[in-house]
PDB file of C-alpha atoms in Angstrom:
ATOM      1  CA  MET N 243     -95.195  34.307-137.532  1.00  0.00           C
ATOM      2  CA  LYS N 244     -92.881  35.742-134.901  1.00  0.00           C
ATOM      3  CA  SER N 245     -96.016  37.514-133.292  1.00  0.00           C
ATOM      4  CA  LEU N 246     -96.642  39.848-130.156  1.00  0.00           C
ATOM      5  CA  GLU N 247     -98.108  37.283-128.142  1.00  0.00           C
ATOM      6  CA  GLU N 248     -94.680  35.625-128.731  1.00  0.00           C
ATOM      7  CA  LEU N 249     -93.113  38.696-127.337  1.00  0.00           C
ATOM      8  CA  MET N 250     -95.318  39.075-124.281  1.00  0.00           C
ATOM      9  CA  ALA N 251     -94.513  35.083-123.182  1.00  0.00           C
ATOM     10  CA  ILE N 252     -90.644  35.872-123.684  1.00  0.00           C
ATOM     11  CA  LYS N 253     -90.919  38.697-121.866  1.00  0.00           C
ATOM     12  CA  ALA N 254     -93.064  36.827-118.732  1.00  0.00           C
ATOM     13  CA  LYS N 255     -90.325  34.777-118.629  1.00  0.00           C
ATOM     14  CA  MET N 256     -88.040  37.288-118.429  1.00  0.00           C
ATOM     15  CA  GLN N 257     -89.519  39.276-116.069  1.00  0.00           C
ATOM     16  CA  ASP N 258     -88.773  36.330-113.790  1.00  0.00           C
ATOM     17  CA  LYS N 259     -85.126  35.343-114.357  1.00  0.00           C
ATOM     18  CA  VAL N 260     -84.695  39.429-114.001  1.00  0.00           C
ATOM     19  CA  ALA N 261     -85.471  39.313-110.478  1.00  0.00           C
ATOM     20  CA  ILE N 262     -83.241  36.600-109.833  1.00  0.00           C
ATOM     21  CA  ARG N 263     -80.131  37.665-111.785  1.00  0.00           C
ATOM     22  CA  THR N 264     -77.558  39.579-109.125  1.00  0.00           C
ATOM     23  CA  GLY N 265     -74.203  39.632-109.736  1.00  0.00           C
ATOM     24  CA  SER N 266     -72.836  41.743-112.506  1.00  0.00           C
ATOM     25  CA  ASN N 267     -70.866  39.923-115.700  1.00  0.00           C
ATOM     26  CA  GLN N 268     -68.070  39.108-114.700  1.00  0.00           C
ATOM     27  CA  THR N 269     -66.314  38.532-118.114  1.00  0.00           C
ATOM     28  CA  ARG N 270     -66.223  40.745-121.638  1.00  0.00           C
ATOM     29  CA  ILE N 271     -66.617  39.380-124.957  1.00  0.00           C
ATOM     30  CA  VAL N 272     -65.541  42.523-126.793  1.00  0.00           C
ATOM     31  CA  VAL N 273     -65.917  42.955-130.740  1.00  0.00           C
ATOM     32  CA  GLY N 274     -64.427  45.927-132.675  1.00  0.00           C
ATOM     33  CA  MET N 275     -67.781  47.029-135.103  1.00  0.00           C
ATOM     34  CA  ALA N 276     -66.446  50.349-136.917  1.00  0.00           C
ATOM     35  CA  THR N 277     -65.691  50.163-140.625  1.00  0.00           C
ATOM     36  CA  CYS N 278     -62.778  48.025-140.773  1.00  0.00           C
ATOM     37  CA  GLY N 279     -63.875  45.736-138.466  1.00  0.00           C
ATOM     38  CA  ILE N 280     -67.791  45.274-140.850  1.00  0.00           C
ATOM     39  CA  ALA N 281     -65.201  44.986-143.229  1.00  0.00           C
ATOM     40  CA  ALA N 282     -63.165  41.913-142.793  1.00  0.00           C
ATOM     41  CA  GLY N 283     -66.317  40.379-141.248  1.00  0.00           C
ATOM     42  CA  ALA N 284     -67.107  40.953-137.383  1.00  0.00           C
ATOM     43  CA  ARG N 285     -70.998  41.122-137.903  1.00  0.00           C
ATOM     44  CA  PRO N 286     -70.711  37.218-138.119  1.00  0.00           C
ATOM     45  CA  VAL N 287     -68.677  37.023-135.484  1.00  0.00           C
ATOM     46  CA  LEU N 288     -70.283  39.313-133.225  1.00  0.00           C
ATOM     47  CA  ASN N 289     -73.492  36.995-133.689  1.00  0.00           C
ATOM     48  CA  ALA N 290     -71.563  33.586-133.420  1.00  0.00           C
ATOM     49  CA  PHE N 291     -70.720  35.196-129.967  1.00  0.00           C
ATOM     50  CA  VAL N 292     -73.949  35.870-128.562  1.00  0.00           C
ATOM     51  CA  GLU N 293     -75.255  32.483-129.908  1.00  0.00           C
ATOM     52  CA  ALA N 294     -72.726  30.424-128.489  1.00  0.00           C
ATOM     53  CA  VAL N 295     -72.598  32.353-125.208  1.00  0.00           C
ATOM     54  CA  THR N 296     -76.128  32.100-125.097  1.00  0.00           C
ATOM     55  CA  ASP N 297     -76.333  27.780-125.749  1.00  0.00           C
ATOM     56  CA  ALA N 298     -73.615  27.431-123.839  1.00  0.00           C
ATOM     57  CA  GLY N 299     -76.621  29.188-121.132  1.00  0.00           C
ATOM     58  CA  LEU N 300     -73.612  31.773-119.340  1.00  0.00           C
ATOM     59  CA  THR N 301     -75.469  34.804-120.269  1.00  0.00           C
ATOM     60  CA  ASP N 302     -75.375  35.494-116.842  1.00  0.00           C
ATOM     61  CA  SER N 303     -71.538  35.625-116.071  1.00  0.00           C
ATOM     62  CA  VAL N 304     -70.481  36.645-119.663  1.00  0.00           C
ATOM     63  CA  SER N 305     -71.429  39.768-122.143  1.00  0.00           C
ATOM     64  CA  VAL N 306     -71.064  40.260-125.451  1.00  0.00           C
ATOM     65  CA  THR N 307     -70.946  44.066-126.741  1.00  0.00           C
ATOM     66  CA  GLN N 308     -69.622  46.135-129.279  1.00  0.00           C
ATOM     67  CA  THR N 309     -67.353  48.463-129.460  1.00  0.00           C
ATOM     68  CA  GLY N 310     -65.593  50.734-132.225  1.00  0.00           C
ATOM     69  CA  CYS N 311     -61.894  50.805-134.184  1.00  0.00           C
ATOM     70  CA  ILE N 312     -59.191  48.874-131.464  1.00  0.00           C
ATOM     71  CA  GLY N 313     -56.308  50.160-134.388  1.00  0.00           C
ATOM     72  CA  ILE N 314     -54.993  47.272-135.509  1.00  0.00           C
ATOM     73  CA  CYS N 315     -56.978  47.823-138.438  1.00  0.00           C
ATOM     74  CA  GLN N 316     -55.049  45.088-140.666  1.00  0.00           C
ATOM     75  CA  TYR N 317     -56.011  42.042-138.224  1.00  0.00           C
ATOM     76  CA  GLU N 318     -60.018  42.244-137.973  1.00  0.00           C
ATOM     77  CA  PRO N 319     -61.981  41.194-136.842  1.00  0.00           C
ATOM     78  CA  VAL N 320     -60.793  41.641-133.784  1.00  0.00           C
ATOM     79  CA  VAL N 321     -61.989  40.372-130.164  1.00  0.00           C
ATOM     80  CA  GLU N 322     -60.944  41.487-126.734  1.00  0.00           C
ATOM     81  CA  ILE N 323     -61.901  39.603-123.778  1.00  0.00           C
ATOM     82  CA  TYR N 324     -61.737  40.873-120.357  1.00  0.00           C
ATOM     83  CA  GLU N 325     -61.853  38.300-117.056  1.00  0.00           C
ATOM     84  CA  GLU N 326     -61.917  39.933-113.616  1.00  0.00           C
ATOM     85  CA  GLY N 327     -58.185  39.232-111.944  1.00  0.00           C
ATOM     86  CA  LYS N 328     -56.867  38.555-116.094  1.00  0.00           C
ATOM     87  CA  GLU N 329     -54.633  39.550-118.538  1.00  0.00           C
ATOM     88  CA  LYS N 330     -56.843  41.406-121.505  1.00  0.00           C
ATOM     89  CA  THR N 331     -56.635  37.976-124.194  1.00  0.00           C
ATOM     90  CA  THR N 332     -56.865  40.032-127.834  1.00  0.00           C
ATOM     91  CA  TYR N 333     -57.813  37.585-130.118  1.00  0.00           C
ATOM     92  CA  VAL N 334     -57.585  38.641-134.491  1.00  0.00           C
ATOM     93  CA  LYS N 335     -58.586  37.714-137.902  1.00  0.00           C
ATOM     94  CA  MET N 336     -61.742  36.162-135.942  1.00  0.00           C
ATOM     95  CA  THR N 337     -64.141  33.831-137.763  1.00  0.00           C
ATOM     96  CA  ALA N 338     -67.379  32.377-136.702  1.00  0.00           C
ATOM     97  CA  GLU N 339     -65.738  29.058-136.304  1.00  0.00           C
ATOM     98  CA  LYS N 340     -63.063  30.846-134.473  1.00  0.00           C
ATOM     99  CA  ALA N 341     -65.473  32.165-132.686  1.00  0.00           C
ATOM    100  CA  LYS N 342     -66.859  28.978-130.953  1.00  0.00           C
ATOM    101  CA  GLU N 343     -63.483  27.168-130.397  1.00  0.00           C
ATOM    102  CA  ILE N 344     -63.245  30.216-127.787  1.00  0.00           C
ATOM    103  CA  VAL N 345     -66.227  30.077-125.712  1.00  0.00           C
ATOM    104  CA  GLU N 346     -65.532  26.176-125.728  1.00  0.00           C
ATOM    105  CA  LYS N 347     -62.326  26.338-124.595  1.00  0.00           C
ATOM    106  CA  HIS N 348     -61.159  29.480-123.569  1.00  0.00           C
ATOM    107  CA  ILE N 349     -64.823  30.731-121.769  1.00  0.00           C
ATOM    108  CA  LYS N 350     -65.754  27.490-120.819  1.00  0.00           C
ATOM    109  CA  GLY N 351     -62.766  25.744-120.679  1.00  0.00           C
ATOM    110  CA  GLY N 352     -60.833  28.962-119.159  1.00  0.00           C
ATOM    111  CA  LYS N 353     -57.894  27.630-121.558  1.00  0.00           C
ATOM    112  CA  VAL N 354     -56.899  30.971-123.985  1.00  0.00           C
ATOM    113  CA  VAL N 355     -55.976  29.522-127.918  1.00  0.00           C
ATOM    114  CA  THR N 356     -52.595  30.778-127.691  1.00  0.00           C
ATOM    115  CA  GLU N 357     -52.694  30.876-131.827  1.00  0.00           C
ATOM    116  CA  TYR N 358     -55.597  32.978-132.479  1.00  0.00           C
ATOM    117  CA  THR N 359     -53.588  35.502-130.350  1.00  0.00           C
ATOM    118  CA  ILE N 360     -52.678  38.580-131.869  1.00  0.00           C
ATOM    119  CA  GLY N 361     -49.088  37.058-130.412  1.00  0.00           C
ATOM    120  CA  ALA N 362     -49.270  34.491-132.247  1.00  0.00           C
ATOM    121  CA  THR N 363     -50.641  35.998-135.531  1.00  0.00           C
ATOM    122  CA  LYS N 364     -48.228  37.377-138.769  1.00  0.00           C
ATOM    123  CA  VAL N 365     -49.818  40.078-140.670  1.00  0.00           C
TER     124      VAL N 365
ATOM    125  CA  MET J  22     -67.565  45.166-148.344  1.00  0.00           C
ATOM    126  CA  ASP J  23     -69.722  42.573-150.264  1.00  0.00           C
ATOM    127  CA  GLU J  24     -73.552  42.930-149.458  1.00  0.00           C
ATOM    128  CA  PHE J  25     -74.957  45.959-149.036  1.00  0.00           C
ATOM    129  CA  SER J  26     -76.583  45.266-145.771  1.00  0.00           C
ATOM    130  CA  LEU J  27     -72.873  45.816-144.097  1.00  0.00           C
ATOM    131  CA  TYR J  28     -73.142  49.566-145.409  1.00  0.00           C
ATOM    132  CA  VAL J  29     -76.398  49.788-143.845  1.00  0.00           C
ATOM    133  CA  LEU J  30     -74.230  48.778-140.796  1.00  0.00           C
ATOM    134  CA  ASP J  31     -71.220  50.729-141.041  1.00  0.00           C
ATOM    135  CA  ILE J  32     -73.533  53.947-142.181  1.00  0.00           C
ATOM    136  CA  THR J  33     -76.004  53.705-138.764  1.00  0.00           C
ATOM    137  CA  MET J  34     -72.830  53.731-136.877  1.00  0.00           C
ATOM    138  CA  ASN J  35     -71.718  56.911-137.367  1.00  0.00           C
ATOM    139  CA  SER J  36     -74.634  57.795-135.877  1.00  0.00           C
ATOM    140  CA  VAL J  37     -74.948  55.903-132.926  1.00  0.00           C
ATOM    141  CA  ARG J  38     -71.224  57.352-132.098  1.00  0.00           C
ATOM    142  CA  ALA J  39     -72.713  60.736-132.237  1.00  0.00           C
ATOM    143  CA  GLY J  40     -74.860  60.352-130.248  1.00  0.00           C
ATOM    144  CA  ALA J  41     -77.973  59.547-131.085  1.00  0.00           C
ATOM    145  CA  THR J  42     -80.918  58.625-129.400  1.00  0.00           C
ATOM    146  CA  GLU J  43     -83.225  58.154-132.664  1.00  0.00           C
ATOM    147  CA  ILE J  44     -82.188  56.889-135.589  1.00  0.00           C
ATOM    148  CA  THR J  45     -84.623  56.410-138.277  1.00  0.00           C
ATOM    149  CA  ILE J  46     -83.042  53.959-141.287  1.00  0.00           C
ATOM    150  CA  THR J  47     -84.691  54.006-144.645  1.00  0.00           C
ATOM    151  CA  LEU J  48     -84.634  51.332-147.989  1.00  0.00           C
ATOM    152  CA  ARG J  49     -86.595  52.004-150.307  1.00  0.00           C
ATOM    153  CA  GLU J  50     -87.176  50.300-153.981  1.00  0.00           C
ATOM    154  CA  GLU J  51     -88.338  52.006-157.070  1.00  0.00           C
ATOM    155  CA  GLY J  52     -87.875  51.031-160.529  1.00  0.00           C
ATOM    156  CA  GLU J  53     -84.379  51.007-160.678  1.00  0.00           C
ATOM    157  CA  TRP J  54     -83.184  52.841-157.995  1.00  0.00           C
ATOM    158  CA  LEU J  55     -82.350  52.027-154.463  1.00  0.00           C
ATOM    159  CA  TYR J  56     -82.491  54.656-152.106  1.00  0.00           C
ATOM    160  CA  PHE J  57     -81.746  54.060-148.509  1.00  0.00           C
ATOM    161  CA  SER J  58     -81.454  57.053-146.134  1.00  0.00           C
ATOM    162  CA  VAL J  59     -80.392  56.821-142.221  1.00  0.00           C
ATOM    163  CA  SER J  60     -81.440  60.254-140.357  1.00  0.00           C
ATOM    164  CA  ASP J  61     -80.392  60.485-136.497  1.00  0.00           C
ATOM    165  CA  ASN J  62     -81.165  63.361-133.733  1.00  0.00           C
ATOM    166  CA  GLY J  63     -76.858  63.034-133.076  1.00  0.00           C
ATOM    167  CA  CYS J  64     -74.304  65.993-132.239  1.00  0.00           C
ATOM    168  CA  GLY J  65     -74.129  66.970-135.923  1.00  0.00           C
ATOM    169  CA  MET J  66     -71.325  68.213-137.661  1.00  0.00           C
ATOM    170  CA  THR J  67     -70.088  71.542-138.982  1.00  0.00           C
ATOM    171  CA  GLU J  68     -69.649  72.643-141.615  1.00  0.00           C
ATOM    172  CA  ALA J  69     -66.045  72.460-141.535  1.00  0.00           C
ATOM    173  CA  GLN J  70     -65.951  68.552-140.665  1.00  0.00           C
ATOM    174  CA  LEU J  71     -68.875  67.558-143.080  1.00  0.00           C
ATOM    175  CA  ALA J  72     -66.266  69.763-146.210  1.00  0.00           C
ATOM    176  CA  LYS J  73     -63.976  66.934-145.310  1.00  0.00           C
ATOM    177  CA  LEU J  74     -66.676  63.962-145.161  1.00  0.00           C
ATOM    178  CA  GLY J  75     -65.323  62.537-148.792  1.00  0.00           C
ATOM    179  CA  ASN J  76     -62.299  62.400-147.980  1.00  0.00           C
ATOM    180  CA  PRO J  77     -60.603  59.463-146.262  1.00  0.00           C
ATOM    181  CA  PHE J  78     -57.403  60.797-145.409  1.00  0.00           C
ATOM    182  CA  PHE J  79     -60.502  63.011-142.257  1.00  0.00           C
ATOM    183  CA  THR J  80     -61.359  61.447-139.525  1.00  0.00           C
ATOM    184  CA  THR J  81     -62.733  62.152-135.946  1.00  0.00           C
ATOM    185  CA  ARG J  82     -61.423  59.080-134.134  1.00  0.00           C
ATOM    186  CA  LYS J  83     -58.410  59.500-132.435  1.00  0.00           C
ATOM    187  CA  THR J  84     -57.182  55.289-132.836  1.00  0.00           C
ATOM    188  CA  ARG J  85     -56.062  56.026-136.395  1.00  0.00           C
ATOM    189  CA  ASN J  86     -56.237  58.793-139.035  1.00  0.00           C
ATOM    190  CA  VAL J  87     -58.464  57.560-142.087  1.00  0.00           C
ATOM    191  CA  GLY J  88     -62.542  57.069-141.574  1.00  0.00           C
ATOM    192  CA  PHE J  89     -63.478  54.952-145.071  1.00  0.00           C
ATOM    193  CA  GLY J  90     -67.621  55.287-143.747  1.00  0.00           C
ATOM    194  CA  ILE J  91     -68.238  57.658-146.424  1.00  0.00           C
ATOM    195  CA  PRO J  92     -65.632  57.359-149.257  1.00  0.00           C
ATOM    196  CA  PHE J  93     -66.812  53.846-149.785  1.00  0.00           C
ATOM    197  CA  LEU J  94     -70.837  54.610-149.536  1.00  0.00           C
ATOM    198  CA  LYS J  95     -69.894  57.095-151.579  1.00  0.00           C
ATOM    199  CA  MET J  96     -68.044  55.408-154.377  1.00  0.00           C
ATOM    200  CA  LEU J  97     -69.874  52.085-154.172  1.00  0.00           C
ATOM    201  CA  ALA J  98     -73.083  54.314-155.144  1.00  0.00           C
ATOM    202  CA  GLU J  99     -71.072  56.800-157.713  1.00  0.00           C
ATOM    203  CA  MET J 100     -69.914  53.265-159.525  1.00  0.00           C
ATOM    204  CA  THR J 101     -73.893  52.383-159.894  1.00  0.00           C
ATOM    205  CA  GLY J 102     -74.873  55.990-161.167  1.00  0.00           C
ATOM    206  CA  GLY J 103     -75.994  57.221-158.569  1.00  0.00           C
ATOM    207  CA  GLU J 104     -75.271  59.805-155.601  1.00  0.00           C
ATOM    208  CA  VAL J 105     -74.480  60.158-151.891  1.00  0.00           C
ATOM    209  CA  THR J 106     -76.072  63.739-150.251  1.00  0.00           C
ATOM    210  CA  ILE J 107     -75.359  64.375-146.298  1.00  0.00           C
ATOM    211  CA  THR J 108     -77.007  67.590-144.149  1.00  0.00           C
ATOM    212  CA  SER J 109     -76.079  68.366-141.006  1.00  0.00           C
ATOM    213  CA  VAL J 110     -76.705  70.431-138.657  1.00  0.00           C
ATOM    214  CA  HIS J 111     -74.791  70.721-135.092  1.00  0.00           C
ATOM    215  CA  GLU J 112     -75.550  71.109-131.517  1.00  0.00           C
ATOM    216  CA  SER J 113     -73.646  74.352-131.699  1.00  0.00           C
ATOM    217  CA  VAL J 114     -76.119  76.082-134.251  1.00  0.00           C
ATOM    218  CA  SER J 115     -79.676  74.839-133.415  1.00  0.00           C
ATOM    219  CA  GLU J 116     -81.484  72.295-130.885  1.00  0.00           C
ATOM    220  CA  LYS J 117     -82.650  70.682-133.716  1.00  0.00           C
ATOM    221  CA  HIS J 118     -79.561  68.681-134.311  1.00  0.00           C
ATOM    222  CA  GLY J 119     -78.340  65.504-136.459  1.00  0.00           C
ATOM    223  CA  THR J 120     -77.772  64.130-139.726  1.00  0.00           C
ATOM    224  CA  THR J 121     -79.457  62.604-142.598  1.00  0.00           C
ATOM    225  CA  THR J 122     -77.351  60.376-144.756  1.00  0.00           C
ATOM    226  CA  SER J 123     -79.544  59.635-148.049  1.00  0.00           C
ATOM    227  CA  ALA J 124     -77.651  57.596-151.048  1.00  0.00           C
ATOM    228  CA  LYS J 125     -79.157  56.171-153.970  1.00  0.00           C
ATOM    229  CA  PHE J 126     -77.844  53.020-156.198  1.00  0.00           C
ATOM    230  CA  GLY J 127     -78.805  51.936-159.549  1.00  0.00           C
ATOM    231  CA  ARG J 128     -79.708  48.362-157.875  1.00  0.00           C
ATOM    232  CA  ASN J 129     -79.731  46.804-161.508  1.00  0.00           C
ATOM    233  CA  HIS J 130     -76.676  48.324-162.289  1.00  0.00           C
ATOM    234  CA  ILE J 131     -73.668  45.230-162.909  1.00  0.00           C
ATOM    235  CA  ASP J 132     -71.803  46.897-160.339  1.00  0.00           C
ATOM    236  CA  PHE J 133     -74.335  46.651-157.737  1.00  0.00           C
ATOM    237  CA  ILE J 134     -73.469  44.193-154.745  1.00  0.00           C
ATOM    238  CA  PRO J 135     -76.689  41.835-153.174  1.00  0.00           C
ATOM    239  CA  LEU J 136     -78.816  43.254-150.312  1.00  0.00           C
ATOM    240  CA  GLY J 137     -77.402  40.925-147.866  1.00  0.00           C
ATOM    241  CA  ASP J 138     -78.966  40.675-144.715  1.00  0.00           C
ATOM    242  CA  MET J 139     -80.757  42.950-143.293  1.00  0.00           C
ATOM    243  CA  PRO J 140     -82.391  41.217-140.190  1.00  0.00           C
ATOM    244  CA  ASP J 141     -79.115  40.610-139.020  1.00  0.00           C
ATOM    245  CA  THR J 142     -77.685  44.155-139.485  1.00  0.00           C
ATOM    246  CA  VAL J 143     -80.957  45.965-137.272  1.00  0.00           C
ATOM    247  CA  LYS J 144     -79.967  42.626-134.793  1.00  0.00           C
ATOM    248  CA  THR J 145     -76.753  44.006-134.692  1.00  0.00           C
ATOM    249  CA  LEU J 146     -77.570  47.401-134.031  1.00  0.00           C
ATOM    250  CA  ILE J 147     -80.403  46.820-132.026  1.00  0.00           C
ATOM    251  CA  HIS J 148     -77.341  44.339-130.109  1.00  0.00           C
ATOM    252  CA  GLY J 149     -75.463  47.228-129.373  1.00  0.00           C
ATOM    253  CA  SER J 150     -77.294  50.129-128.884  1.00  0.00           C
ATOM    254  CA  PRO J 151     -80.176  49.114-126.566  1.00  0.00           C
ATOM    255  CA  ASP J 152     -81.806  52.076-125.835  1.00  0.00           C
ATOM    256  CA  ILE J 153     -81.082  54.370-128.891  1.00  0.00           C
ATOM    257  CA  ASP J 154     -84.765  54.409-131.050  1.00  0.00           C
ATOM    258  CA  PHE J 155     -84.447  52.986-134.149  1.00  0.00           C
ATOM    259  CA  THR J 156     -87.240  52.937-136.603  1.00  0.00           C
ATOM    260  CA  PHE J 157     -86.565  50.488-139.554  1.00  0.00           C
ATOM    261  CA  THR J 158     -88.050  50.443-142.552  1.00  0.00           C
ATOM    262  CA  HIS J 159     -87.554  48.681-146.011  1.00  0.00           C
ATOM    263  CA  GLN J 160     -90.222  49.897-148.963  1.00  0.00           C
ATOM    264  CA  THR J 161     -90.154  47.282-151.823  1.00  0.00           C
ATOM    265  CA  GLU J 162     -92.147  46.568-154.849  1.00  0.00           C
ATOM    266  CA  ARG J 163     -94.399  43.666-153.383  1.00  0.00           C
ATOM    267  CA  GLY J 164     -94.603  45.147-149.896  1.00  0.00           C
ATOM    268  CA  THR J 165     -92.839  46.926-146.553  1.00  0.00           C
ATOM    269  CA  VAL J 166     -90.475  45.660-143.891  1.00  0.00           C
ATOM    270  CA  GLU J 167     -90.740  47.307-140.806  1.00  0.00           C
ATOM    271  CA  LEU J 168     -89.409  47.461-137.101  1.00  0.00           C
ATOM    272  CA  SER J 169     -89.706  50.202-134.417  1.00  0.00           C
ATOM    273  CA  THR J 170     -87.575  49.704-131.245  1.00  0.00           C
ATOM    274  CA  ALA J 171     -89.174  52.011-129.384  1.00  0.00           C
ATOM    275  CA  ALA J 172     -92.422  50.163-130.348  1.00  0.00           C
ATOM    276  CA  LEU J 173     -91.263  47.116-128.946  1.00  0.00           C
ATOM    277  CA  ARG J 174     -89.473  48.503-125.408  1.00  0.00           C
ATOM    278  CA  GLU J 175     -93.578  49.510-124.382  1.00  0.00           C
ATOM    279  CA  ILE J 176     -94.346  46.402-124.595  1.00  0.00           C
ATOM    280  CA  LEU J 177     -91.683  44.772-123.043  1.00  0.00           C
ATOM    281  CA  GLY J 178     -91.661  47.431-120.765  1.00  0.00           C
ATOM    282  CA  GLU J 179     -89.138  48.533-118.328  1.00  0.00           C
ATOM    283  CA  GLY J 180     -86.502  46.988-116.627  1.00  0.00           C
ATOM    284  CA  ILE J 181     -86.429  44.262-119.824  1.00  0.00           C
ATOM    285  CA  SER J 182     -83.340  45.405-122.410  1.00  0.00           C
ATOM    286  CA  LEU J 183     -83.328  44.681-125.893  1.00  0.00           C
ATOM    287  CA  ALA J 184     -79.979  42.469-125.632  1.00  0.00           C
ATOM    288  CA  GLU J 185     -81.501  39.926-124.296  1.00  0.00           C
ATOM    289  CA  PRO J 186     -80.568  37.331-126.664  1.00  0.00           C
ATOM    290  CA  GLU J 187     -84.302  36.200-126.575  1.00  0.00           C
ATOM    291  CA  ILE J 188     -84.965  39.772-127.339  1.00  0.00           C
ATOM    292  CA  LEU J 189     -82.660  39.522-130.714  1.00  0.00           C
ATOM    293  CA  MET J 190     -83.349  36.304-131.579  1.00  0.00           C
ATOM    294  CA  TRP J 191     -87.668  37.123-131.682  1.00  0.00           C
ATOM    295  CA  ILE J 192     -86.314  40.347-133.594  1.00  0.00           C
ATOM    296  CA  GLU J 193     -84.277  38.842-136.418  1.00  0.00           C
ATOM    297  CA  GLY J 194     -87.459  36.594-137.012  1.00  0.00           C
ATOM    298  CA  ASN J 195     -89.664  38.472-136.879  1.00  0.00           C
ATOM    299  CA  LEU J 196     -87.437  40.201-139.567  1.00  0.00           C
ATOM    300  CA  ARG J 197     -87.367  37.441-141.888  1.00  0.00           C
ATOM    301  CA  GLU J 198     -90.963  36.534-141.285  1.00  0.00           C
ATOM    302  CA  GLN J 199     -91.424  39.954-142.970  1.00  0.00           C
ATOM    303  CA  TYR J 200     -89.523  39.410-145.508  1.00  0.00           C
ATOM    304  CA  GLN J 201     -90.533  35.983-146.985  1.00  0.00           C
ATOM    305  CA  SER J 202     -94.225  37.098-146.744  1.00  0.00           C
ATOM    306  CA  LEU J 203     -93.401  39.937-149.335  1.00  0.00           C
TER     307      LEU J 203
END
């Protein structure tokens, strides 16, 4: 059972980590979670990003957050990636699989996956 | 939306966007009905806003001029012989402001949809708003699943966000185990 003891153990571990953590997140992955996003499948996309970033050990430098409707509902699920000193990247019609690929190639590898961006997509 | 837990996520997002600090989500299965309610202490709505709610061409957002959250919920409720009731007190009217959205669904009706992944919905809500006090209760005829983020925060103390991946994983796991043991 996911017991309270287990939660206490996580707490102890986190307290050490929080003490070491200094810099703020430099990269932000933002997932649109309004009705349009949710209906189009944003929930598994969001969770795939959280998992992939955690598995890659990047939680100190990359944050995954939610936002409302970005205004391009026909392209949902929409994900925006903000990196310091770079232009924003907008990925559209996202899936959990694409999310894993983007963490691998874009976040870890530094190369935008152009084929999934809004510029390369026709509705 | 093809699973009910996505409706729960979507409707609760309304409370988040209304600036609520406390949100209570309740599901209750009783006989042929599923009762669902989300209650918050957010900014509430004026009577004029409330009157327009079922209309998809009414929204307060500025990025687009349609809003489908409540119309979707209403459609599903009415298709299954149920209904949606919304009561709200706007912050300009009383200090005790907030909104309660209640709905009733015929859970055995052919047009009802699977409940879906409720732990995933709760986890997603906490990820998006780790500082909100969420109380989630799902009463079934075999037992109750419940989670209170205020209680978790008390155990974890200040300085640890509920949005930390390890904590979210614990929350999801805890809820899944509660559902399995029903």
